[in-house]
Structures are given as C-alpha cells and as structure tokens.
Coordinates of C-alpha atoms and ligand atoms in Angstrom, one line a residue:
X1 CA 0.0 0.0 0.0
X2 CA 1.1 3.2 -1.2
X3 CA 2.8 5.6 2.0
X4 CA 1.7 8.8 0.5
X5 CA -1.6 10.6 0.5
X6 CA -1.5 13.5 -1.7
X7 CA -4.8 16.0 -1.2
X8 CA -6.0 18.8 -2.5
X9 CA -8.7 21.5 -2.4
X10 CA -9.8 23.9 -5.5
X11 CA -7.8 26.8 -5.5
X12 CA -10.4 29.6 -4.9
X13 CA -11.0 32.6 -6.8
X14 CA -9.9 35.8 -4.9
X15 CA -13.2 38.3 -5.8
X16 CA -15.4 36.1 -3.7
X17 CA -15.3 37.0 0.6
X18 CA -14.2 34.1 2.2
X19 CA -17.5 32.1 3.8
X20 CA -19.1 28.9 4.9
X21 CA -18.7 27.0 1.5
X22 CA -14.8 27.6 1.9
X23 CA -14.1 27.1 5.2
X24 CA -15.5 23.7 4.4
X25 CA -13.8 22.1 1.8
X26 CA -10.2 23.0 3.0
X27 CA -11.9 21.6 6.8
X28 CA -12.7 18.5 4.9
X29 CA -9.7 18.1 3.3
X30 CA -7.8 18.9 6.6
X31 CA -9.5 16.0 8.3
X32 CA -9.4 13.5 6.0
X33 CA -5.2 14.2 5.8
X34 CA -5.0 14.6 9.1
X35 CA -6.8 10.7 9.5
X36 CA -3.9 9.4 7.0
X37 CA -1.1 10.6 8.9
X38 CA -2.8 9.4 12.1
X39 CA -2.7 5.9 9.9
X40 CA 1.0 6.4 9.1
X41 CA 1.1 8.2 5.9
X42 CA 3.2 10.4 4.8
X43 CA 0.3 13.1 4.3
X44 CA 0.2 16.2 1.6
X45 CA -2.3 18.9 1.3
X46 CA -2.1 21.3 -1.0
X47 CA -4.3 24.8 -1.6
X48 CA -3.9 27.8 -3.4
X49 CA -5.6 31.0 -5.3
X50 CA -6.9 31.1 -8.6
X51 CA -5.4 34.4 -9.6
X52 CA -5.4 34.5 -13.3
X53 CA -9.1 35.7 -13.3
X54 CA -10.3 38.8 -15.7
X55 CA -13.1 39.4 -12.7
X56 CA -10.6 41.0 -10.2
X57 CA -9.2 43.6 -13.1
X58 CA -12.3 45.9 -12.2
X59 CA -11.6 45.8 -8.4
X60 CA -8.0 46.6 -8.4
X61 CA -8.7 49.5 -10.9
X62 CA -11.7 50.8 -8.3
X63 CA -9.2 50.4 -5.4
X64 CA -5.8 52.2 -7.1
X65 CA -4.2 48.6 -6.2
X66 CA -1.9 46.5 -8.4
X67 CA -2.8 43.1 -9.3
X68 CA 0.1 42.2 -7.2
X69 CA -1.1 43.9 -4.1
X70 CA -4.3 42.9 -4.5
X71 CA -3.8 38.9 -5.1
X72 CA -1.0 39.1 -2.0
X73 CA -3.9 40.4 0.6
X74 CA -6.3 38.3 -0.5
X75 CA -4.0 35.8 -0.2
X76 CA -3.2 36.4 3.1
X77 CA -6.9 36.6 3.8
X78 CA -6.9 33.2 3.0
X79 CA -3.9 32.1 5.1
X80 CA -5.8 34.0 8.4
X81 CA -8.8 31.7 7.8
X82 CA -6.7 28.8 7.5
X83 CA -4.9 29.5 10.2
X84 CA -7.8 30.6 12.3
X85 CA -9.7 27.0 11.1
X86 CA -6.3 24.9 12.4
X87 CA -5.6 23.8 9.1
X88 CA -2.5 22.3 8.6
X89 CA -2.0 22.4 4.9
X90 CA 1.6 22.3 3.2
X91 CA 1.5 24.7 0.5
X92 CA -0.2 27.4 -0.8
X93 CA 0.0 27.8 -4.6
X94 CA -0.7 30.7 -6.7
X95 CA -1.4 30.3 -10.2
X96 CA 0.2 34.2 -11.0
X97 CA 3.6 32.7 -9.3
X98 CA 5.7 32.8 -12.0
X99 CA 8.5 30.6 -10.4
X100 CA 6.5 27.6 -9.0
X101 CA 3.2 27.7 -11.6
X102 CA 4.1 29.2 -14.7
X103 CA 6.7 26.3 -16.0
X104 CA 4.2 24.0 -15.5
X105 CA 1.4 24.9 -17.1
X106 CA 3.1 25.6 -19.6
X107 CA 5.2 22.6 -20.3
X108 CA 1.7 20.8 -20.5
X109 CA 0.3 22.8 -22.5
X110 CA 3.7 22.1 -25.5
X111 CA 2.4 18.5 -24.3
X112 CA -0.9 18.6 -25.2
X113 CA 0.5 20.4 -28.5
X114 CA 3.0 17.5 -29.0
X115 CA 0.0 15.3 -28.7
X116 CA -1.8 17.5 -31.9
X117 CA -4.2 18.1 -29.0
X118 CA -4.3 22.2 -29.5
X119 CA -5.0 23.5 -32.6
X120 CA -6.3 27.4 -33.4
X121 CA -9.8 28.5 -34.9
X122 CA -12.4 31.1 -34.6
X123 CA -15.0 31.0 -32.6
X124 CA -18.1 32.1 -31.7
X125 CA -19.6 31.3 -28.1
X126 CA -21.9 32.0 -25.4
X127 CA -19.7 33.9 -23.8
X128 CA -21.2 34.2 -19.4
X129 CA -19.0 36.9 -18.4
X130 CA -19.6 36.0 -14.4
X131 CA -18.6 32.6 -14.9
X132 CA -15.8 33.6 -17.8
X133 CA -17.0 30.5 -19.4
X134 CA -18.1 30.0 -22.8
X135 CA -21.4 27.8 -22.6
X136 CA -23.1 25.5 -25.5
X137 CA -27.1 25.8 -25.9
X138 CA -26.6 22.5 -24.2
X139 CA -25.3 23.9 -21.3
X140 CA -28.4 26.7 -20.7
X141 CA -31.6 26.9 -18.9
X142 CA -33.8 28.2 -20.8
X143 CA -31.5 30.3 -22.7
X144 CA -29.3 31.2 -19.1
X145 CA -26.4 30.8 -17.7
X146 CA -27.1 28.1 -15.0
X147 CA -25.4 29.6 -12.4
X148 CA -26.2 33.3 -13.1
X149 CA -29.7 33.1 -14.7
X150 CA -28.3 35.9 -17.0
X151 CA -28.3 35.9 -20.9
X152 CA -24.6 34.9 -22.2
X153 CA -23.3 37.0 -24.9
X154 CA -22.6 36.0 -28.4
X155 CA -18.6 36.6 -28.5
X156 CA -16.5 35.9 -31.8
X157 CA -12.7 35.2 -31.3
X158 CA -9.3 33.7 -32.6
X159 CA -8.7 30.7 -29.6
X160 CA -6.6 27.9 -29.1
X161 CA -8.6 24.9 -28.8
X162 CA -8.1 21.6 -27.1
X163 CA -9.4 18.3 -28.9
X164 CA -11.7 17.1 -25.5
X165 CA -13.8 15.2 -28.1
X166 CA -10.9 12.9 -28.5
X167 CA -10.9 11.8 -25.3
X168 CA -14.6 11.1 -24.3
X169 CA -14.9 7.7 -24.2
X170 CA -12.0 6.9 -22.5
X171 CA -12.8 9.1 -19.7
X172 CA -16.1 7.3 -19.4
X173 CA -14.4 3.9 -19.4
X174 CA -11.8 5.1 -16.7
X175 CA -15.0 6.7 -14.6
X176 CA -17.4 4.0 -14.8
X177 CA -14.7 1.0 -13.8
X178 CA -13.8 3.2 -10.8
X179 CA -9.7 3.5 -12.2
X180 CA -11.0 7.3 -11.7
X181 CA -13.1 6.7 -8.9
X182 CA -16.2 9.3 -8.5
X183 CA -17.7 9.5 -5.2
X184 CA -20.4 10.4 -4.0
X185 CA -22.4 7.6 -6.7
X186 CA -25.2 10.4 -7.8
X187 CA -21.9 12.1 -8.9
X188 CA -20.9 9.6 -10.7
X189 CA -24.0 9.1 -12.3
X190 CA -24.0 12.8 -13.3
X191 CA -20.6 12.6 -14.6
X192 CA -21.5 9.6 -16.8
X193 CA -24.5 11.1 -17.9
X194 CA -22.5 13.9 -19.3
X195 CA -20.3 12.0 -20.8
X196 CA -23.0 9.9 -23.1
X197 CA -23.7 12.6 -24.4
X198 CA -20.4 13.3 -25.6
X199 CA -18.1 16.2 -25.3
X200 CA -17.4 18.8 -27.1
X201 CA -13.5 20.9 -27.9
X202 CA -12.9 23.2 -25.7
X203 CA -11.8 27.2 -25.8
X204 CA -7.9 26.6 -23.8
X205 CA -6.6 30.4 -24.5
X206 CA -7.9 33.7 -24.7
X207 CA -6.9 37.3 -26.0
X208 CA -3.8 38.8 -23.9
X209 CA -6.3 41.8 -23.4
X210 CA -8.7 40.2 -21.2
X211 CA -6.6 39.1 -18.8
X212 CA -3.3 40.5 -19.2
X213 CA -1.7 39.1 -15.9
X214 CA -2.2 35.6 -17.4
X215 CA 0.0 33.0 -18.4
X216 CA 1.6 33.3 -22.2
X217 CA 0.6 30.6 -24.8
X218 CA 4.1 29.4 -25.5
X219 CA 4.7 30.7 -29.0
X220 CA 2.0 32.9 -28.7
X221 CA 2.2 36.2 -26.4
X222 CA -0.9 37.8 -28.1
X223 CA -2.7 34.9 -26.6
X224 CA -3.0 33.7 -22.8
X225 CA -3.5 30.4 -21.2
X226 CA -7.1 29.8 -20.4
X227 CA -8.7 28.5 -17.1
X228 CA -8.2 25.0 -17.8
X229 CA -4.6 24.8 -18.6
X230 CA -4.1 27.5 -16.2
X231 CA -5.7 26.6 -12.6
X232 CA -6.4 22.8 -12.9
X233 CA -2.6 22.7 -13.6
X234 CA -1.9 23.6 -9.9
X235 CA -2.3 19.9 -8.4
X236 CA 0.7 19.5 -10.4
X237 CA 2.4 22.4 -11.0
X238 CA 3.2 22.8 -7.1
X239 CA 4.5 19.5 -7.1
X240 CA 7.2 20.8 -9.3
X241 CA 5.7 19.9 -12.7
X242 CA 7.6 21.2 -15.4
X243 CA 10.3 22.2 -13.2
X244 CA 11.7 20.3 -10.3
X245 CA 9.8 17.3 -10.4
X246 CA 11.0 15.5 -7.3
X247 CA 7.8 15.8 -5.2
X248 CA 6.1 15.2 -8.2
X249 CA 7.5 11.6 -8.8
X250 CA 6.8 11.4 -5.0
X251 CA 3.3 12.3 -4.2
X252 CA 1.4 12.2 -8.1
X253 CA -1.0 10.5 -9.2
X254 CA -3.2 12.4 -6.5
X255 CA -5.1 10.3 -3.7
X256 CA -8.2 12.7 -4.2
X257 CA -9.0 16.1 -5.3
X258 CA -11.5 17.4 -3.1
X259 CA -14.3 19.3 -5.3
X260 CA -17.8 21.3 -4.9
X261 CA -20.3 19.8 -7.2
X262 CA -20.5 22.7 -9.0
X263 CA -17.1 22.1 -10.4
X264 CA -17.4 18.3 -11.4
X265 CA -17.4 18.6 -14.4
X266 CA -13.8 20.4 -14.7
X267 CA -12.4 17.7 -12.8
X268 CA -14.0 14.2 -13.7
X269 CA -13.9 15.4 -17.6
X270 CA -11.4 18.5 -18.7
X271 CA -9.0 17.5 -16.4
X272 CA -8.6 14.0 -16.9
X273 CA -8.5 14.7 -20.7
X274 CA -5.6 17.3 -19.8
X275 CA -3.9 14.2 -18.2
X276 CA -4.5 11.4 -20.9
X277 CA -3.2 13.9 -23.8
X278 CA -0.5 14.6 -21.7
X279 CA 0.5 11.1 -20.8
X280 CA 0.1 11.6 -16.9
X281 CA -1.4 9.2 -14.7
X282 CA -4.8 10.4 -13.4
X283 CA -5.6 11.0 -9.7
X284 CA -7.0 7.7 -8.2
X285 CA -10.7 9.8 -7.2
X286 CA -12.4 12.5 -6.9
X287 CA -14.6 13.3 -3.8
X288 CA -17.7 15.4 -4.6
X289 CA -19.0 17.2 -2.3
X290 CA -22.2 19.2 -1.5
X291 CA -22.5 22.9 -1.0
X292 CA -23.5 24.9 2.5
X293 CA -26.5 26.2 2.5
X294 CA -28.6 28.1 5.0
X295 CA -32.5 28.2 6.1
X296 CA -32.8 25.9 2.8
X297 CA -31.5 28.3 0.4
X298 CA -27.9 29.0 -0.7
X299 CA -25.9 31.4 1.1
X300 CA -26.6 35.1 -0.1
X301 CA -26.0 38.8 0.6
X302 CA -29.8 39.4 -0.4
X303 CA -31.3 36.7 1.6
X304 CA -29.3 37.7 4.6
X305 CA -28.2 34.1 5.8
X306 CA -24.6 34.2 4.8
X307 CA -22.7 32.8 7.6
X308 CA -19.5 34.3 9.1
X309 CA -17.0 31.5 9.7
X310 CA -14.7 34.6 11.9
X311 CA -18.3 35.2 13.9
X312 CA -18.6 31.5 14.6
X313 CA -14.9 31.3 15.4
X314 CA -14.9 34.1 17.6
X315 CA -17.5 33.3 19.4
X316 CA -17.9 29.4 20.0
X317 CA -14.3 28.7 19.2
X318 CA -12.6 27.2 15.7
X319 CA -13.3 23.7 17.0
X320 CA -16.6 24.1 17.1
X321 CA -16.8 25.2 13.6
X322 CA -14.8 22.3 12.3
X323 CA -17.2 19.9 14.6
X324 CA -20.2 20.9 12.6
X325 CA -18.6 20.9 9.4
X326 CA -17.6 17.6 10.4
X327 CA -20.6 15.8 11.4
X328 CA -23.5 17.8 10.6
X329 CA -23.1 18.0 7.1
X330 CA -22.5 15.2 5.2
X331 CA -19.4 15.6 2.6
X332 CA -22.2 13.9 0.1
X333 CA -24.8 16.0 0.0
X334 CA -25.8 19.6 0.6
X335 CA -25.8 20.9 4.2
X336 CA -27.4 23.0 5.8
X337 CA -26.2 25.4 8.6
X338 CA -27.8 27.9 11.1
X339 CA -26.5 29.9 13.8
X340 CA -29.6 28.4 15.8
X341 CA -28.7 24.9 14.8
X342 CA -25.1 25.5 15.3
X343 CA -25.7 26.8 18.9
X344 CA -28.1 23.5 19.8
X345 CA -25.8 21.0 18.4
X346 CA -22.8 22.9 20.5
X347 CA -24.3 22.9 23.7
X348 CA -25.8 19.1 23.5
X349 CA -22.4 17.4 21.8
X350 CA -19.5 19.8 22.7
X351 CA -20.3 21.6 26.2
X352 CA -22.7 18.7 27.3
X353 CA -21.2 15.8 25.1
X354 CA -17.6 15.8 25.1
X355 CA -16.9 18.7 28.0
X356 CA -18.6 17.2 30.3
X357 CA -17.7 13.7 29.7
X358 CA -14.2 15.0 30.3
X359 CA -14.8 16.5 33.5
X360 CA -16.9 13.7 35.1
X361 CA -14.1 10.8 34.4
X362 CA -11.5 13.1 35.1
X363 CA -12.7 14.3 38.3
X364 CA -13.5 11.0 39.5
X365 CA -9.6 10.0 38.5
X366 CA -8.4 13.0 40.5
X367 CA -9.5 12.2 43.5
X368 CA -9.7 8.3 44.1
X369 CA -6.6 7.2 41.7
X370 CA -3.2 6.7 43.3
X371 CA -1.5 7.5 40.1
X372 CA -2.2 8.4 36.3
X373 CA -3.5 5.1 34.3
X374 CA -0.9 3.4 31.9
X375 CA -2.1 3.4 28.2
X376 CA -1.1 0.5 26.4
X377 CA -1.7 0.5 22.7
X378 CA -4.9 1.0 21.6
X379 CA -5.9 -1.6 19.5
X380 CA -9.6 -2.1 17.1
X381 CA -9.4 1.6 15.8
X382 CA -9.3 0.2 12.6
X383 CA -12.8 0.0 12.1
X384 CA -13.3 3.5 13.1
X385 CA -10.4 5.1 11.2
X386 CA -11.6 2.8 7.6
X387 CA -14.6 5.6 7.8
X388 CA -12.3 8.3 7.0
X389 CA -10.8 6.0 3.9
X390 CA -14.0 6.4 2.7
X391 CA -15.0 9.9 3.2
X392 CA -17.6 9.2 5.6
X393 CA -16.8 12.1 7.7
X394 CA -20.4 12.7 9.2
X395 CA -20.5 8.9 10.4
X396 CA -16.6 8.8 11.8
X397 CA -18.1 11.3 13.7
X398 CA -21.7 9.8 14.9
X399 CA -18.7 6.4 16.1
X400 CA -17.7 8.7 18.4
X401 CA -20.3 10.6 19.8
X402 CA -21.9 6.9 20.3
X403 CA -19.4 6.1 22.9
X404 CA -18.9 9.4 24.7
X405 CA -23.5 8.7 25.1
X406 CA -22.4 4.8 25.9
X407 CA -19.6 6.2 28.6
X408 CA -22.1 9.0 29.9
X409 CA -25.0 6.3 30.4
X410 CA -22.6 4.1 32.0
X411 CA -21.7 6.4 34.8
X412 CA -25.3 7.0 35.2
X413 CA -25.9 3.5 35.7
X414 CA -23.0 2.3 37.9
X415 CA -22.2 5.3 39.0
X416 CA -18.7 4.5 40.0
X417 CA -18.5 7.5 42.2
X418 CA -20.7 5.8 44.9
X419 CA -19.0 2.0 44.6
X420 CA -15.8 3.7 45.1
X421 CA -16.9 4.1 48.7
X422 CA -18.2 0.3 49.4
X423 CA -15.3 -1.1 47.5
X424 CA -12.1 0.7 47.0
X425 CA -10.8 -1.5 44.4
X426 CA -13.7 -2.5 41.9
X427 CA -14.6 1.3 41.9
X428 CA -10.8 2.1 41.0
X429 CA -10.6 -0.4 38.4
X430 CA -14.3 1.0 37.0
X431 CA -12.8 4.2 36.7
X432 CA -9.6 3.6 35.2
X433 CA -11.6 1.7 32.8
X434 CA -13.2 4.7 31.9
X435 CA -9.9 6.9 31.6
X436 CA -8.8 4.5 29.0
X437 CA -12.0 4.7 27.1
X438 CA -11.6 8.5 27.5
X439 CA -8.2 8.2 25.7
X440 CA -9.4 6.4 23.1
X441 CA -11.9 8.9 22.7
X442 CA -9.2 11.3 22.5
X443 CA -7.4 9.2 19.3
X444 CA -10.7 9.1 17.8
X445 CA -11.2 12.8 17.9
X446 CA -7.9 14.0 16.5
X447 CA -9.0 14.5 12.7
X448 CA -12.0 16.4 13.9
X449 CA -10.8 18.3 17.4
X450 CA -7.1 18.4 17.1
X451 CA -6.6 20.6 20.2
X452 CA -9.3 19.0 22.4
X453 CA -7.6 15.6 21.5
X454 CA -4.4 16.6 22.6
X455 CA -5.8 18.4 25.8
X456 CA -7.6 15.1 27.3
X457 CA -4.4 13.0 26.3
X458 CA -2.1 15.7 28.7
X459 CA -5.3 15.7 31.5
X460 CA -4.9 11.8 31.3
X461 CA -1.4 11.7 31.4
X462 CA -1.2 14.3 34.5
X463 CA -4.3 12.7 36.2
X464 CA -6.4 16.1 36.4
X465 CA -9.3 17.3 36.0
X466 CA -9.4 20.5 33.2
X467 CA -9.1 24.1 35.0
X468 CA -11.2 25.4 32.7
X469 CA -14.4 23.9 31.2
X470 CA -13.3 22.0 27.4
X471 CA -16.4 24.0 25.9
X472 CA -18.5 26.1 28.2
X473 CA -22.1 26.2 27.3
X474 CA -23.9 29.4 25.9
X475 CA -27.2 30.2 26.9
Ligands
MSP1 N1 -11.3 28.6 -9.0 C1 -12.3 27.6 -9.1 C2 -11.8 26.2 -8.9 C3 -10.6 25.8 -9.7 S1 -9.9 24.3 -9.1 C4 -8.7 24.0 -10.1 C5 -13.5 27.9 -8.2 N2 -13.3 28.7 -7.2 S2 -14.4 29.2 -6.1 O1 -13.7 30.1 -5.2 O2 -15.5 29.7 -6.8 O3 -14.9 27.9 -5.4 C6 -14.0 27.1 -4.7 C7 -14.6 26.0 -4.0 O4 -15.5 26.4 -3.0 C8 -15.5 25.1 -5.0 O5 -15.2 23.7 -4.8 C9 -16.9 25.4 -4.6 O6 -17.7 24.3 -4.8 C10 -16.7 25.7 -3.1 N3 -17.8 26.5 -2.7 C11 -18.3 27.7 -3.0 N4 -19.4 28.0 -2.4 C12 -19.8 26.9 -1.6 C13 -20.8 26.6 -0.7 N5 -21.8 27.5 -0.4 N6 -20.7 25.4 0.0 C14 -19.7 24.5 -0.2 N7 -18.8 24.8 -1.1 C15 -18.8 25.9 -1.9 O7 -14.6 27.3 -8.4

C-alpha cells in the first residue's frame, strides 16, 4: 500500500469573501489528511488562489491597487482563515507565481501540443462573463447561464482549442470501472450522464487583453493560457511539474482532489482529458462534495443568511466550527447550517457531550486514583479510522459521539463515584476503565478536534481534571 496521501482543495477565486462554503472544503480536506497521517502516511495537502481571473481587473482598478497587491492580501486573507480553522495544509500555490506555476502549465500545455491536442480556430460562443465560461445551448436553462440566470453574450474570437472530443470515451471507461473513482455515486452518475452525451472541444486560450496578468501561450504572447490549462494545472504544478519534479514523482498520481459539485465537471472530464493527452497518470478519485446552504437556500447577501466562519470562530471557538462541518453536514450531499442549529448541536455534543464527559471521568480520577493510568496500545481503531478512507466524515463522527453517550450512560448507571466508597478497588478499576476509554476517545477525535484531543491525552497523562471547562455552554 502506497505511504503517500497527496490531497487537494480547488484553488479559490480571490473576488469572492471568504464564507461557509470555503471554510468547508479546506476543513474537509484537513480531516481527511489529518486521519492518513494518524494511519501512518506520509500526508500532503495542497491549496492555493486562482489568480489569473479577468473578474478581479475591475476591483483593483476601483481600489488604485496593483494586481500584485491585490492577489497578496487576499492571499493572506486566505492564510488568516486557514490559520484561524487549524488547518495544517503544506502549500499554498498561486497560479500568478511565476516561479512555482508558470513552468508548468506551460510545459503541458507544448504537451498537449506535442499530442496535436491544440489547434487554433475562430469562434463564436456563449460567452457568461460572471462565470468567464463560454457555454453551448446544451449547457443553458432556458437560454441562461445556470449559475447566473443571466443571458450569455454571443462573442467571436481567434482561440486555441483543445481536442476534449478525443478523449470522451475513454474518460467514461476510466469513470465507470472506478480506475477514476467518482464519489459520492449520484456524482458519478451525473458525470456519466454527461459523458453519453459526448463532449465537445474546448476554448484553452484567450486574447492577452482580457486578462493580461495571465499566463503566455508558449509561441504565442498575443494569446494567454485559459482557465483549464491554467488553474487545474496547480495539483501538479506545485508538485514541481515542469520544473523540479521530485515531489512530483513522490506524491502524483493524487489520492483525491476534493471538489464542490459545482465544479465536477472540470475535474472528472477537462482535467482528466488534460492528463491522458498529456500522458500523466490520473488521480485515483475524486470526492464530490455538496454545498452549505442556510435556512434551505444558498448562502446570499440578499437573503441575509450568509454565515460568518470569523463570527462563529470568535464566538464558539474554531473547534466548534470544524465539529459541525464535520458531522453535521454530510461531505455527500448539501448541508445546511444555522447559527440556531449551530448553537443546539454545541451545547448538547461539545459543552454537554464531550466537555462534560471530560470533566466527570477526570474528576473521578483525581480524587480516588493513586497514580495516572498506563495506556497501552490501543488496538480495534481500525474500524473507526476505515470511515475516514472512505469519506464518511459525518459517520466517523456519529462512532464517536456513540461512545462518549455509551460512557455517559454508563456512569449513570453504575455510578462508579458511589462503589468507590463500598469497594475501594472495583470502583478504582471501573474508573480507570473509563480513563482508558476516555483516551481512546481522544485518538478518535484527533481528525476532527485536534486541540481538544491533545488536551484530554495531557489531563490523562497528568491525572487532572481540566481548569477550565473543554467547551462552556452558551445560553
Ligand atoms: N477557482 C475555481 C476552482 C478551480 S480548481 C482547479 C473555483 N473557485 S471558487 O472560489 O468559486 O470555489 C472554490 C470551491 O468552493 C469550489 O469547490 C466550490 O464548490 C466551493 N464552494 C463555494 N461555495 C460553496 C458553498 N456554499 N458550499 C460549499 N462549497 C462551496 O470554483
């Protein structure tokens, strides 16, 4: 079995304000690398910005900024939520740096030219300027853009294209044996779907003029690389792609690129085209995830139910924020999210679950052990860990909360605290028991609550009870 676990997250676009949707996928992705190294691999998670974007030219201009300025706070924007979230990511790549990005997208792209992949025509397109994507009828609803239920514009231009057509079947053959593994299945269905219907060449370049901070064609410099050569390049350009390839040969072909569903079909089609042209290996799957919604509806200014992860953070503590992304919302489906249903599922799983699970054993160990329990090694948490091989997030964490209910019933029920009294030994044994089971509590929540993982192993080891509540409960 392979000792590298290579993740990623999209790179995000830096006109949007950092919210909900965000801070989830980079939580999810933290989790699920922090689960492999817990298993012994050597884990890798990469994220970045998506900076060669037309949208942010009419920002900078409004601000006085340059493009440089610009992308480096938003960047650092980024690197405060990450840092605020506990995410322990290993690079951040940014698709305007010309040192680490810019070889490599452009050495695939004289691959995909080696190939006879790229060849130049006019075109005339459905041009959606909010989503800078050309559309086919196909691709409309009722005429629309899907996403921005606007009218594209007819647009007529000189482009590079790249021969997707060619690679259609293929791609469905890879998808539906699983070589390219889609998950969730309804994903995978979609995907497939798509892909009977064939696809069509795609637009790879566009005029210099429309985003002039982008990356030269090589050969070309009146024409810039386009999205697709551009961003989805990152998962290998950081690796060194193009350039210094040794982390490359190390930790490609990817584990999983972690993806909203609203940018499938980049990923199970464009990208793997990008790859088979290209002769790279594919990444082994694809996890597609739902998106955050709130009250029912997606997140928006207008509606007034975006959520603030800094709020949440600030006020019930990062943990708590990566609890809820972690087991209230499935990473399969959409999820919805409330400050009132954030509040009720803190106070009855964190203050009331976990907190007070801690303090109970732990105050019981205090005062009627002699000494701080040995640990031996914990053994059986294969079963529980296996969940996070398989994405199952939500249920990894319903295993747990199981046995911190199982442990709290317990003590209710045998209430060690009063057979301590009639029989010294039986009640010390029942409650070293339940220290052990406390620690293995602790292993189990080290994906999810890093910190609060680490703080019950130390109470453990010390034999205390915590100073300060884990989570104190707000009314
Ligand atoms: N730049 C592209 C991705 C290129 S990857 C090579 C992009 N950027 S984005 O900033 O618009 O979105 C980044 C990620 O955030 C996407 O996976 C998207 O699905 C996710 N989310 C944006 N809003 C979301 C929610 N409300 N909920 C969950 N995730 C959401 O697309």
């Amino acid at each position: 079995m392979s000792k590298t676990f290579y993740i990623t997250t999209p790179i995000f676009y830096p006109n949007a304000k950092l919210h909900m949707g965000h801070a989830y996928t980079v939580t999810l992705c933290d989790i699920i690398c922090r689960a492999q190294k817990i298993q012994g691999k050597e884990g890798y998670l990469l994220t970045g910005a998506d900076e060669n974007t037309g949208k942010i030219l009419k920002v900078v201009e409004e601000q006085g900024q340059s493009v440089e300025e610009y992308l480096s706070q938003v960047t650092e924007n980024f690197k405060d939520l990450y840092s605020k979230l506990g995410i322990s990511y290993n690079q951040f790549i940014k698709t305007s740096d010309k040192e680490k990005h810019w070889p490599g997208a452009q050495a695939l792209w004289k691959k995909l030219v080696d190939a006879g992949d790229i060849y130049k025509a006019s075109y005339t397109g459905l041009y959606c300027v909010g989503c800078e994507t050309f559309y086919t009828e196909k691709d409309l609803a009722d005429g629309k853009c899907p996403v921005h239920l606007t009218a594209p514009e007819q647009i007529k231009e000189e482009n590079y294209f790249f021969r997707l057509s060619k690679y259609t079947q293929v791609i469905k053959e890879k998808i539906e044996s699983d070589e390219l593994l889609v998950l969730p299945q309804t994903r995978k269905n979609e995907i497939l779907a798509l892909l009977e219907r064939g696809l069509e060449d795609i637009s790879f370049s566009r005029p210099v003029k429309n985003v002039p901070h982008g990356i030269p064609v090589p050969g070309d410099n009146s024409q810039v690389i386009y999205v697709w050569c551009d961003a989805l390049v990152n998962y290998i350009s950081a690796l060194g792609y193009g350039r210094d390839d040794e982390l490359f040969q190390k930790f490609w072909p990817a584990d999983v690129h972690v993806v909203g569903k609203d940018i499938l079909r980049f990923h199970a089609a464009i990208w793997p085209a990008m790859l088979l042209s290209a002769g790279i290996s594919l990444p082994k799957s694809l996890l597609v995830h739902g998106l955050i919604t709130s009250g029912g509806h997606k997140m928006s200014k207008s509606l007034g139910n975006v959520i603030d992860p800094y709020e949440l953070i600030e006020e019930y503590g990062y943990e708590a924020v990566r609890y809820y992304l972690a087991r209230e919302v499935s990473p399969f489906e959409d999820g919805d999210m409330t400050t009132e249903r954030f509040k009720e599922s803190y106070n009855a799983n964190l203050a009331n679950g976990i907190g007070n699970l801690t303090s109970r054993i732990m105050k019981m160990a205090q005062d009627n052990l002699d000494a701080p329990i040995v640990i031996t090694e914990e053994k059986n948490m294969s079963e529980y860990f296996a969940l996070y091989d398989t994405y199952e997030i939500s249920k990894a964490g319903d295993y747990v909360w199981n046995e911190i209910k199982f442990l709290d019933q317990y003590i209710q029920e045998h209430q060690p605290f009063k057979l301590i009294k009639t029989d010294k030994e039986a009640g010390q044994k029942m409650i070293s028991d339940l220290v052990a089971r406390l620690h293995r509590v602790a292993l189990m929540l080290a994906p999810i609550l890093p910190e609060t993982s680490e703080k019950i192993k130390t109470l453990i080891k010390e034999n205390k009870v915590p100073e300060t509540q884990l989570f104190v409960r707000k009314d």
